[in-house]
PDB file of C-alpha atoms and ligand atoms in Angstrom:
ATOM      1  CA  MET A1426      82.826  68.522 119.526  1.00 54.00           C
ATOM      2  CA  GLN A1427      81.239  66.036 117.209  1.00 66.00           C
ATOM      3  CA  GLY A1428      79.860  66.990 113.782  1.00 89.00           C
ATOM      4  CA  LYS A1429      80.978  67.942 110.374  1.00 96.00           C
ATOM      5  CA  LYS A1430      83.973  70.196 109.862  1.00 98.00           C
ATOM      6  CA  VAL A1431      82.890  73.822 109.312  1.00 98.00           C
ATOM      7  CA  THR A1432      84.229  75.099 105.985  1.00 98.00           C
ATOM      8  CA  ALA A1433      83.836  78.607 104.583  1.00 98.00           C
ATOM      9  CA  PRO A1434      81.072  77.508 102.115  1.00 98.00           C
ATOM     10  CA  ARG A1435      79.273  75.658 104.879  1.00 98.00           C
ATOM     11  CA  LEU A1436      79.369  78.702 107.128  1.00 98.00           C
ATOM     12  CA  ALA A1437      78.048  80.893 104.267  1.00 98.00           C
ATOM     13  CA  LYS A1438      75.080  78.548 103.896  1.00 98.00           C
ATOM     14  CA  MET A1439      74.094  79.107 107.518  1.00 98.00           C
ATOM     15  CA  LYS A1440      72.598  82.479 106.614  1.00 98.00           C
ATOM     16  CA  GLY A1441      68.857  82.540 107.335  1.00 96.00           C
ATOM     17  CA  LYS A1442      68.993  79.116 109.027  1.00 97.00           C
ATOM     18  CA  THR A1443      71.135  79.148 112.199  1.00 97.00           C
ATOM     19  CA  ARG A1444      72.761  82.043 114.000  1.00 98.00           C
ATOM     20  CA  ILE A1445      76.560  81.894 113.591  1.00 98.00           C
ATOM     21  CA  VAL A1446      78.768  81.874 116.670  1.00 98.00           C
ATOM     22  CA  MET A1447      82.331  83.088 116.349  1.00 99.00           C
ATOM     23  CA  VAL A1448      84.893  83.781 119.083  1.00 99.00           C
ATOM     24  CA  THR A1449      88.548  84.692 119.077  1.00 98.00           C
ATOM     25  CA  ALA A1450      91.313  82.371 120.322  1.00 98.00           C
ATOM     26  CA  TYR A1451      95.049  82.826 120.084  1.00 98.00           C
ATOM     27  CA  ASP A1452      96.627  79.638 121.471  1.00 98.00           C
ATOM     28  CA  TYR A1453      96.318  75.822 121.521  1.00 98.00           C
ATOM     29  CA  PRO A1454      94.537  75.321 124.914  1.00 98.00           C
ATOM     30  CA  THR A1455      91.859  77.955 124.428  1.00 98.00           C
ATOM     31  CA  ALA A1456      91.314  76.898 120.809  1.00 98.00           C
ATOM     32  CA  ARG A1457      90.604  73.334 122.086  1.00 98.00           C
ATOM     33  CA  LEU A1458      88.193  74.690 124.736  1.00 98.00           C
ATOM     34  CA  VAL A1459      86.199  76.987 122.472  1.00 98.00           C
ATOM     35  CA  ASP A1460      86.012  74.273 119.833  1.00 98.00           C
ATOM     36  CA  GLU A1461      84.753  71.737 122.384  1.00 98.00           C
ATOM     37  CA  ALA A1462      82.177  74.393 123.436  1.00 98.00           C
ATOM     38  CA  GLY A1463      80.816  74.142 119.920  1.00 98.00           C
ATOM     39  CA  VAL A1464      81.478  77.498 118.236  1.00 98.00           C
ATOM     40  CA  ASP A1465      81.140  77.658 114.432  1.00 98.00           C
ATOM     41  CA  ALA A1466      84.234  79.792 113.776  1.00 99.00           C
ATOM     42  CA  ILE A1467      87.452  80.634 115.652  1.00 99.00           C
ATOM     43  CA  LEU A1468      89.019  83.964 114.783  1.00 99.00           C
ATOM     44  CA  VAL A1469      92.743  84.420 115.396  1.00 99.00           C
ATOM     45  CA  GLY A1470      92.094  88.129 115.577  1.00 98.00           C
ATOM     46  CA  ASP A1471      94.723  90.816 115.584  1.00 98.00           C
ATOM     47  CA  SER A1472      93.111  91.800 118.890  1.00 98.00           C
ATOM     48  CA  LEU A1473      95.894  89.331 119.845  1.00 98.00           C
ATOM     49  CA  GLY A1474      98.157  92.403 120.070  1.00 98.00           C
ATOM     50  CA  MET A1475      96.012  94.137 122.695  1.00 97.00           C
ATOM     51  CA  VAL A1476      94.583  91.278 124.795  1.00 97.00           C
ATOM     52  CA  VAL A1477      97.536  88.848 124.786  1.00 98.00           C
ATOM     53  CA  LEU A1478     100.689  90.758 123.826  1.00 98.00           C
ATOM     54  CA  GLY A1479      99.939  93.910 125.798  1.00 97.00           C
ATOM     55  CA  MET A1480     100.201  96.309 122.871  1.00 97.00           C
ATOM     56  CA  ASP A1481      98.311  99.651 122.775  1.00 96.00           C
ATOM     57  CA  THR A1482      96.825  99.123 119.317  1.00 96.00           C
ATOM     58  CA  THR A1483      96.439  96.317 116.733  1.00 97.00           C
ATOM     59  CA  ARG A1484      98.662  98.197 114.259  1.00 97.00           C
ATOM     60  CA  THR A1485     101.873  96.821 115.768  1.00 98.00           C
ATOM     61  CA  VAL A1486     100.846  93.169 115.283  1.00 98.00           C
ATOM     62  CA  THR A1487     103.064  91.620 112.595  1.00 98.00           C
ATOM     63  CA  LEU A1488     102.420  88.884 110.037  1.00 98.00           C
ATOM     64  CA  GLU A1489     104.919  86.738 111.968  1.00 98.00           C
ATOM     65  CA  ASP A1490     102.840  87.187 115.143  1.00 98.00           C
ATOM     66  CA  MET A1491      99.705  86.116 113.266  1.00 98.00           C
ATOM     67  CA  GLU A1492     101.500  83.109 111.667  1.00 99.00           C
ATOM     68  CA  ARG A1493     102.746  81.862 115.063  1.00 98.00           C
ATOM     69  CA  HIS A1494      99.348  82.155 116.758  1.00 99.00           C
ATOM     70  CA  THR A1495      97.423  80.815 113.798  1.00 99.00           C
ATOM     71  CA  ALA A1496      99.688  77.752 113.789  1.00 99.00           C
ATOM     72  CA  ALA A1497      99.100  77.239 117.545  1.00 98.00           C
ATOM     73  CA  VAL A1498      95.376  77.317 117.083  1.00 99.00           C
ATOM     74  CA  ALA A1499      95.541  75.027 114.007  1.00 98.00           C
ATOM     75  CA  ARG A1500      97.354  72.429 116.167  1.00 98.00           C
ATOM     76  CA  ALA A1501      94.057  72.039 118.053  1.00 98.00           C
ATOM     77  CA  ARG A1502      92.570  70.716 114.798  1.00 98.00           C
ATOM     78  CA  PRO A1503      89.273  72.482 115.430  1.00 98.00           C
ATOM     79  CA  ARG A1504      85.976  71.394 113.874  1.00 98.00           C
ATOM     80  CA  ALA A1505      85.196  75.143 113.763  1.00 98.00           C
ATOM     81  CA  LEU A1506      86.340  77.188 110.781  1.00 99.00           C
ATOM     82  CA  LEU A1507      89.754  78.774 111.514  1.00 99.00           C
ATOM     83  CA  VAL A1508      89.841  82.366 110.324  1.00 99.00           C
ATOM     84  CA  ALA A1509      93.057  84.423 110.687  1.00 99.00           C
ATOM     85  CA  ASP A1510      93.208  88.207 110.629  1.00 98.00           C
ATOM     86  CA  MET A1511      95.460  89.876 108.060  1.00 98.00           C
ATOM     87  CA  PRO A1512      97.470  92.384 110.165  1.00 98.00           C
ATOM     88  CA  PHE A1513      98.009  96.024 109.346  1.00 98.00           C
ATOM     89  CA  GLY A1514     100.527  96.445 106.542  1.00 98.00           C
ATOM     90  CA  SER A1515     100.090  92.900 105.153  1.00 98.00           C
ATOM     91  CA  TYR A1516      97.559  93.735 102.396  1.00 98.00           C
ATOM     92  CA  GLU A1517      97.329  97.493 101.888  1.00 97.00           C
ATOM     93  CA  PRO A1518     100.462  98.062  99.647  1.00 98.00           C
ATOM     94  CA  SER A1519      99.388  95.887  96.672  1.00 98.00           C
ATOM     95  CA  THR A1520      97.280  92.979  95.544  1.00 98.00           C
ATOM     96  CA  SER A1521     100.398  90.781  95.218  1.00 98.00           C
ATOM     97  CA  LYS A1522     101.443  91.627  98.785  1.00 98.00           C
ATOM     98  CA  ALA A1523      97.912  90.774  99.948  1.00 98.00           C
ATOM     99  CA  VAL A1524      97.966  87.380  98.148  1.00 98.00           C
ATOM    100  CA  GLU A1525     101.466  86.568  99.478  1.00 98.00           C
ATOM    101  CA  SER A1526     100.407  87.429 103.034  1.00 98.00           C
ATOM    102  CA  ALA A1527      97.208  85.411 102.760  1.00 98.00           C
ATOM    103  CA  ILE A1528      99.183  82.389 101.504  1.00 98.00           C
ATOM    104  CA  ARG A1529     101.531  82.627 104.473  1.00 98.00           C
ATOM    105  CA  LEU A1530      98.525  82.540 106.870  1.00 99.00           C
ATOM    106  CA  ALA A1531      97.029  79.627 104.945  1.00 99.00           C
ATOM    107  CA  ARG A1532     100.333  77.769 105.212  1.00 98.00           C
ATOM    108  CA  ALA A1533     100.236  78.428 108.980  1.00 98.00           C
ATOM    109  CA  GLY A1534      96.863  76.677 109.090  1.00 98.00           C
ATOM    110  CA  ALA A1535      94.232  79.380 108.405  1.00 99.00           C
ATOM    111  CA  GLU A1536      91.200  78.121 106.536  1.00 99.00           C
ATOM    112  CA  ALA A1537      90.108  81.665 105.707  1.00 99.00           C
ATOM    113  CA  VAL A1538      91.489  85.131 106.236  1.00 99.00           C
ATOM    114  CA  LYS A1539      89.745  88.339 107.365  1.00 98.00           C
ATOM    115  CA  LEU A1540      90.778  91.837 106.315  1.00 98.00           C
ATOM    116  CA  GLU A1541      89.501  95.265 107.356  1.00 98.00           C
ATOM    117  CA  GLY A1542      88.102  97.701 104.838  1.00 97.00           C
ATOM    118  CA  GLY A1543      85.438  98.458 102.301  1.00 97.00           C
ATOM    119  CA  GLU A1544      85.290  98.912  98.534  1.00 97.00           C
ATOM    120  CA  GLU A1545      88.808 100.348  98.512  1.00 97.00           C
ATOM    121  CA  TYR A1546      90.101  96.795  99.182  1.00 98.00           C
ATOM    122  CA  ALA A1547      87.759  94.886  96.799  1.00 98.00           C
ATOM    123  CA  ASP A1548      90.699  94.190  94.450  1.00 98.00           C
ATOM    124  CA  ARG A1549      92.782  92.608  97.256  1.00 98.00           C
ATOM    125  CA  ILE A1550      89.832  90.404  98.276  1.00 98.00           C
ATOM    126  CA  ARG A1551      89.182  89.327  94.672  1.00 98.00           C
ATOM    127  CA  ALA A1552      92.830  88.364  94.192  1.00 98.00           C
ATOM    128  CA  ILE A1553      93.016  86.357  97.450  1.00 98.00           C
ATOM    129  CA  VAL A1554      89.782  84.522  96.606  1.00 98.00           C
ATOM    130  CA  HIS A1555      91.266  83.755  93.121  1.00 98.00           C
ATOM    131  CA  ALA A1556      94.277  82.272  94.845  1.00 98.00           C
ATOM    132  CA  GLY A1557      91.912  79.845  96.569  1.00 98.00           C
ATOM    133  CA  ILE A1558      91.684  81.304 100.058  1.00 98.00           C
ATOM    134  CA  PRO A1559      88.254  82.249 101.448  1.00 98.00           C
ATOM    135  CA  VAL A1560      87.975  85.843 102.654  1.00 98.00           C
ATOM    136  CA  MET A1561      85.817  87.336 105.440  1.00 98.00           C
ATOM    137  CA  GLY A1562      85.259  91.076 105.163  1.00 98.00           C
ATOM    138  CA  HIS A1563      85.275  93.577 108.106  1.00 98.00           C
ATOM    139  CA  ILE A1564      83.483  96.902 107.909  1.00 98.00           C
ATOM    140  CA  GLY A1565      82.166  99.527 110.322  1.00 97.00           C
ATOM    141  CA  LEU A1566      84.714 100.202 113.066  1.00 97.00           C
ATOM    142  CA  THR A1567      88.037  98.999 111.621  1.00 97.00           C
ATOM    143  CA  PRO A1568      90.538  99.306 114.512  1.00 95.00           C
ATOM    144  CA  GLN A1569      93.536  99.225 112.133  1.00 97.00           C
ATOM    145  CA  ARG A1570      92.211 102.562 110.758  1.00 95.00           C
ATOM    146  CA  SER A1571      91.486 104.130 114.165  1.00 93.00           C
ATOM    147  CA  LEU A1572      93.914 106.976 113.453  1.00 93.00           C
ATOM    148  CA  ARG A1573      91.875 108.057 110.384  1.00 92.00           C
ATOM    149  CA  LEU A1574      88.572 107.373 112.134  1.00 94.00           C
ATOM    150  CA  GLY A1575      89.624 109.502 115.108  1.00 91.00           C
ATOM    151  CA  GLY A1576      89.336 106.718 117.680  1.00 91.00           C
ATOM    152  CA  TYR A1577      87.136 103.687 118.431  1.00 92.00           C
ATOM    153  CA  LYS A1578      83.814 105.357 117.635  1.00 93.00           C
ATOM    154  CA  LEU A1579      80.394 104.232 116.485  1.00 95.00           C
ATOM    155  CA  GLN A1580      80.393 104.156 112.663  1.00 92.00           C
ATOM    156  CA  GLY A1581      77.734 104.959 110.040  1.00 94.00           C
ATOM    157  CA  LYS A1582      76.154 107.710 112.155  1.00 93.00           C
ATOM    158  CA  THR A1583      75.108 110.008 109.285  1.00 94.00           C
ATOM    159  CA  GLN A1584      72.850 109.007 106.430  1.00 95.00           C
ATOM    160  CA  SER A1585      75.775 109.265 103.959  1.00 96.00           C
ATOM    161  CA  ALA A1586      78.128 107.265 106.180  1.00 96.00           C
ATOM    162  CA  ALA A1587      75.509 104.508 106.503  1.00 97.00           C
ATOM    163  CA  GLU A1588      75.029 104.508 102.729  1.00 97.00           C
ATOM    164  CA  GLN A1589      78.799 104.150 102.302  1.00 97.00           C
ATOM    165  CA  LEU A1590      78.769 101.100 104.618  1.00 97.00           C
ATOM    166  CA  LEU A1591      76.030  99.525 102.488  1.00 98.00           C
ATOM    167  CA  ARG A1592      78.127 100.228  99.377  1.00 98.00           C
ATOM    168  CA  ASP A1593      81.158  98.668 101.087  1.00 98.00           C
ATOM    169  CA  ALA A1594      79.217  95.529 102.023  1.00 98.00           C
ATOM    170  CA  LYS A1595      77.908  95.206  98.404  1.00 98.00           C
ATOM    171  CA  ALA A1596      81.430  95.655  96.988  1.00 98.00           C
ATOM    172  CA  LEU A1597      82.790  93.004  99.357  1.00 98.00           C
ATOM    173  CA  GLU A1598      80.019  90.594  98.393  1.00 98.00           C
ATOM    174  CA  GLU A1599      80.690  91.239  94.733  1.00 98.00           C
ATOM    175  CA  ALA A1600      84.451  90.644  95.318  1.00 98.00           C
ATOM    176  CA  GLY A1601      83.680  87.167  96.727  1.00 98.00           C
ATOM    177  CA  VAL A1602      83.709  87.330 100.543  1.00 98.00           C
ATOM    178  CA  PHE A1603      81.916  84.436 102.238  1.00 98.00           C
ATOM    179  CA  ALA A1604      80.879  86.513 105.346  1.00 98.00           C
ATOM    180  CA  ILE A1605      81.199  90.060 106.607  1.00 98.00           C
ATOM    181  CA  VAL A1606      82.034  91.251 110.162  1.00 98.00           C
ATOM    182  CA  ILE A1607      80.198  94.474 111.030  1.00 98.00           C
ATOM    183  CA  GLU A1608      81.756  96.189 113.988  1.00 98.00           C
ATOM    184  CA  PHE A1609      80.186  99.000 116.110  1.00 97.00           C
ATOM    185  CA  THR A1610      77.473 100.430 113.877  1.00 97.00           C
ATOM    186  CA  SER A1611      73.865 101.158 114.841  1.00 96.00           C
ATOM    187  CA  PRO A1612      71.617  98.107 114.889  1.00 97.00           C
ATOM    188  CA  ASP A1613      69.518  99.644 112.076  1.00 97.00           C
ATOM    189  CA  THR A1614      72.559 100.019 109.802  1.00 97.00           C
ATOM    190  CA  ALA A1615      73.625  96.421 110.486  1.00 98.00           C
ATOM    191  CA  LYS A1616      70.073  95.209 109.862  1.00 98.00           C
ATOM    192  CA  ARG A1617      69.923  96.993 106.508  1.00 97.00           C
ATOM    193  CA  ILE A1618      73.254  95.525 105.431  1.00 98.00           C
ATOM    194  CA  THR A1619      72.220  92.042 106.623  1.00 98.00           C
ATOM    195  CA  GLU A1620      69.058  92.229 104.563  1.00 98.00           C
ATOM    196  CA  SER A1621      70.929  93.545 101.494  1.00 98.00           C
ATOM    197  CA  VAL A1622      73.650  90.995 101.081  1.00 98.00           C
ATOM    198  CA  SER A1623      73.490  87.290 100.328  1.00 98.00           C
ATOM    199  CA  VAL A1624      76.391  86.403 102.577  1.00 98.00           C
ATOM    200  CA  PRO A1625      76.159  86.178 106.415  1.00 98.00           C
ATOM    201  CA  THR A1626      76.932  89.188 108.621  1.00 98.00           C
ATOM    202  CA  ILE A1627      78.662  88.583 111.885  1.00 98.00           C
ATOM    203  CA  CYS A1628      78.332  91.479 114.271  1.00 98.00           C
ATOM    204  CA  ILE A1629      80.264  92.854 117.226  1.00 98.00           C
ATOM    205  CA  GLY A1630      78.737  95.895 118.914  1.00 97.00           C
ATOM    206  CA  SER A1631      76.144  96.318 116.097  1.00 98.00           C
ATOM    207  CA  GLY A1632      73.033  94.862 117.706  1.00 97.00           C
ATOM    208  CA  PRO A1633      71.010  91.705 117.284  1.00 97.00           C
ATOM    209  CA  HIS A1634      69.792  91.847 113.698  1.00 97.00           C
ATOM    210  CA  CYS A1635      72.777  90.075 112.148  1.00 98.00           C
ATOM    211  CA  ASP A1636      73.358  86.481 111.040  1.00 98.00           C
ATOM    212  CA  GLY A1637      75.833  85.884 113.827  1.00 98.00           C
ATOM    213  CA  GLN A1638      77.892  87.380 116.624  1.00 98.00           C
ATOM    214  CA  VAL A1639      81.581  87.502 117.464  1.00 98.00           C
ATOM    215  CA  LEU A1640      83.287  88.369 120.750  1.00 98.00           C
ATOM    216  CA  VAL A1641      86.830  88.653 121.875  1.00 98.00           C
ATOM    217  CA  LEU A1642      87.392  85.675 124.182  1.00 98.00           C
ATOM    218  CA  HIS A1643      89.241  87.657 126.824  1.00 98.00           C
ATOM    219  CA  ASP A1644      86.286  90.087 127.078  1.00 98.00           C
ATOM    220  CA  LEU A1645      83.824  87.194 127.427  1.00 98.00           C
ATOM    221  CA  LEU A1646      85.947  85.576 130.144  1.00 98.00           C
ATOM    222  CA  GLY A1647      86.596  88.681 132.155  1.00 98.00           C
ATOM    223  CA  LEU A1648      90.321  88.841 131.413  1.00 98.00           C
ATOM    224  CA  THR A1649      90.368  92.385 129.949  1.00 97.00           C
ATOM    225  CA  PRO A1650      90.376  95.255 132.501  1.00 93.00           C
ATOM    226  CA  GLU A1651      88.377  97.635 130.263  1.00 92.00           C
ATOM    227  CA  PRO A1652      86.177  95.691 127.823  1.00 95.00           C
ATOM    228  CA  PRO A1653      84.181  97.650 125.257  1.00 94.00           C
ATOM    229  CA  PRO A1654      80.647  98.571 126.341  1.00 94.00           C
ATOM    230  CA  PHE A1655      79.082  96.078 123.906  1.00 95.00           C
ATOM    231  CA  ALA A1656      80.942  93.080 125.191  1.00 97.00           C
ATOM    232  CA  LYS A1657      79.264  90.772 127.700  1.00 97.00           C
ATOM    233  CA  ARG A1658      81.405  89.261 130.507  1.00 98.00           C
ATOM    234  CA  TYR A1659      80.153  85.705 131.044  1.00 98.00           C
ATOM    235  CA  VAL A1660      82.582  84.891 133.830  1.00 98.00           C
ATOM    236  CA  ASP A1661      85.094  86.764 135.964  1.00 98.00           C
ATOM    237  CA  LEU A1662      88.118  84.577 135.228  1.00 98.00           C
ATOM    238  CA  SER A1663      90.498  87.255 136.512  1.00 98.00           C
ATOM    239  CA  SER A1664      89.188  86.785 140.068  1.00 98.00           C
ATOM    240  CA  ILE A1665      89.196  83.002 139.724  1.00 98.00           C
ATOM    241  CA  ILE A1666      92.789  82.915 138.524  1.00 98.00           C
ATOM    242  CA  LYS A1667      93.966  85.418 141.168  1.00 98.00           C
ATOM    243  CA  ARG A1668      92.253  83.456 143.965  1.00 98.00           C
ATOM    244  CA  ALA A1669      93.865  80.164 142.828  1.00 98.00           C
ATOM    245  CA  VAL A1670      97.323  81.705 142.636  1.00 98.00           C
ATOM    246  CA  GLN A1671      96.901  83.430 146.057  1.00 98.00           C
ATOM    247  CA  GLU A1672      95.901  80.072 147.497  1.00 98.00           C
ATOM    248  CA  TYR A1673      98.977  78.391 146.013  1.00 98.00           C
ATOM    249  CA  ALA A1674     101.228  81.160 147.313  1.00 98.00           C
ATOM    250  CA  ARG A1675      99.701  80.883 150.815  1.00 98.00           C
ATOM    251  CA  GLU A1676     100.198  77.104 150.873  1.00 98.00           C
ATOM    252  CA  VAL A1677     103.805  77.311 149.746  1.00 98.00           C
ATOM    253  CA  ARG A1678     104.598  79.997 152.385  1.00 98.00           C
ATOM    254  CA  GLU A1679     102.865  77.986 155.116  1.00 98.00           C
ATOM    255  CA  GLY A1680     104.606  74.743 154.062  1.00 98.00           C
ATOM    256  CA  LEU A1681     101.335  73.088 153.115  1.00 98.00           C
ATOM    257  CA  PHE A1682     102.269  72.507 149.460  1.00 98.00           C
ATOM    258  CA  PRO A1683     103.486  70.036 148.441  1.00 96.00           C
ATOM    259  CA  GLY A1684     101.680  67.749 150.809  1.00 95.00           C
ATOM    260  CA  PRO A1685     101.976  63.929 150.842  1.00 93.00           C
ATOM    261  CA  GLU A1686      99.505  63.499 147.964  1.00 94.00           C
ATOM    262  CA  HIS A1687     101.771  65.618 145.739  1.00 95.00           C
ATOM    263  CA  THR A1688     104.979  63.967 146.828  1.00 93.00           C
ATOM    264  CA  PRO A1689     104.753  60.660 144.940  1.00 90.00           C
ATOM    265  CA  HIS A1690     108.485  60.084 145.366  1.00 84.00           C
ATOM    266  CA  LYS A1691     107.940  58.998 149.000  1.00 61.00           C
ATOM    267  CA  LYS A1692     105.866  56.062 147.811  1.00 59.00           C
ATOM    268  CA  ASN A1693     108.601  54.878 145.361  1.00 56.00           C
ATOM    269  CA  LYS A1694     110.302  51.699 146.275  1.00 56.00           C
ATOM    270  CA  GLN A1695     113.999  51.891 146.802  1.00 56.00           C
ATOM    271  CA  ALA A1696     115.736  51.527 143.481  1.00 53.00           C
ATOM    272  CA  PRO A1697     117.457  48.134 143.299  1.00 56.00           C
ATOM    273  CA  GLY A1698     121.070  48.570 144.295  1.00 49.00           C
TER     274      GLY A1698
HETATM  275  O1  KIV B2308      90.725  91.161 115.977  1.00 68.21           O
HETATM  276  C1  KIV B2308      89.597  90.853 116.357  1.00 68.21           C
HETATM  277  O2  KIV B2308      89.416  90.233 117.438  1.00 68.21           O
HETATM  278  C2  KIV B2308      88.487  91.204 115.531  1.00 68.21           C
HETATM  279  C3  KIV B2308      87.079  91.063 116.083  1.00 68.21           C
HETATM  280  C4  KIV B2308      86.803  92.193 117.021  1.00 68.21           C
HETATM  281  C5  KIV B2308      86.068  90.942 115.069  1.00 68.21           C
HETATM  282  O3  KIV B2308      88.612  91.591 114.431  1.00 68.21           O
END
């Protein structure tokens, strides 16, 4: 993809001008593909745990997992902004732990980090930003807190819960985030937040009134068996992959593969004796 490198300040300036497109990627080949497709930001999300590593929740993803996959995505040298998720346990204990973890992700190639939580984590965000690493906030449904939230439910349903989300967004803005992910709230709540903060909002499952959208790549490609109801499947890659491998298996069993065109050795001249 041609064009200027997307930096955190450049992404922040897109608010009110162009809708922001973010998608997850966790490895080198898919990072190259989504970057060539022209997305603005690539998120090495901790959804990694569930869609790639087969875990039941994102809470078992470690900082080492995130470093390894961030480094793989960074090797694609994307034009898009590379944002890495701070995994569960890497920022909650203290501000110094948060800064140390963010530095490790930056050393692995992250150009920004994202962390889940509202005003209770404003001090962590401020400290990471002071250390020179841009931070993306994440409010609404925060999967790392699904135990406390009682599952993966729509957030901000009552008036007071919606007011709290607005206070969270304001606290994050004040702490210095350059963008905020809003996950699984009502479209009205997301709209109110979007209109109340100066930084872009990037939504997933929170309707169309945001400054951008993010999807998990494996949901978009049809690689997750049970995608969330708000994810759109743009292609059924599972069927395509299965058909290709079935075809390969059939050809091997019937002695059709490798055929002459995949047996280049036959054409080789005899090695000089
Ligand atoms: O981990 C992730 O993929 C995310 C997105 C759902 C925003 O945080």
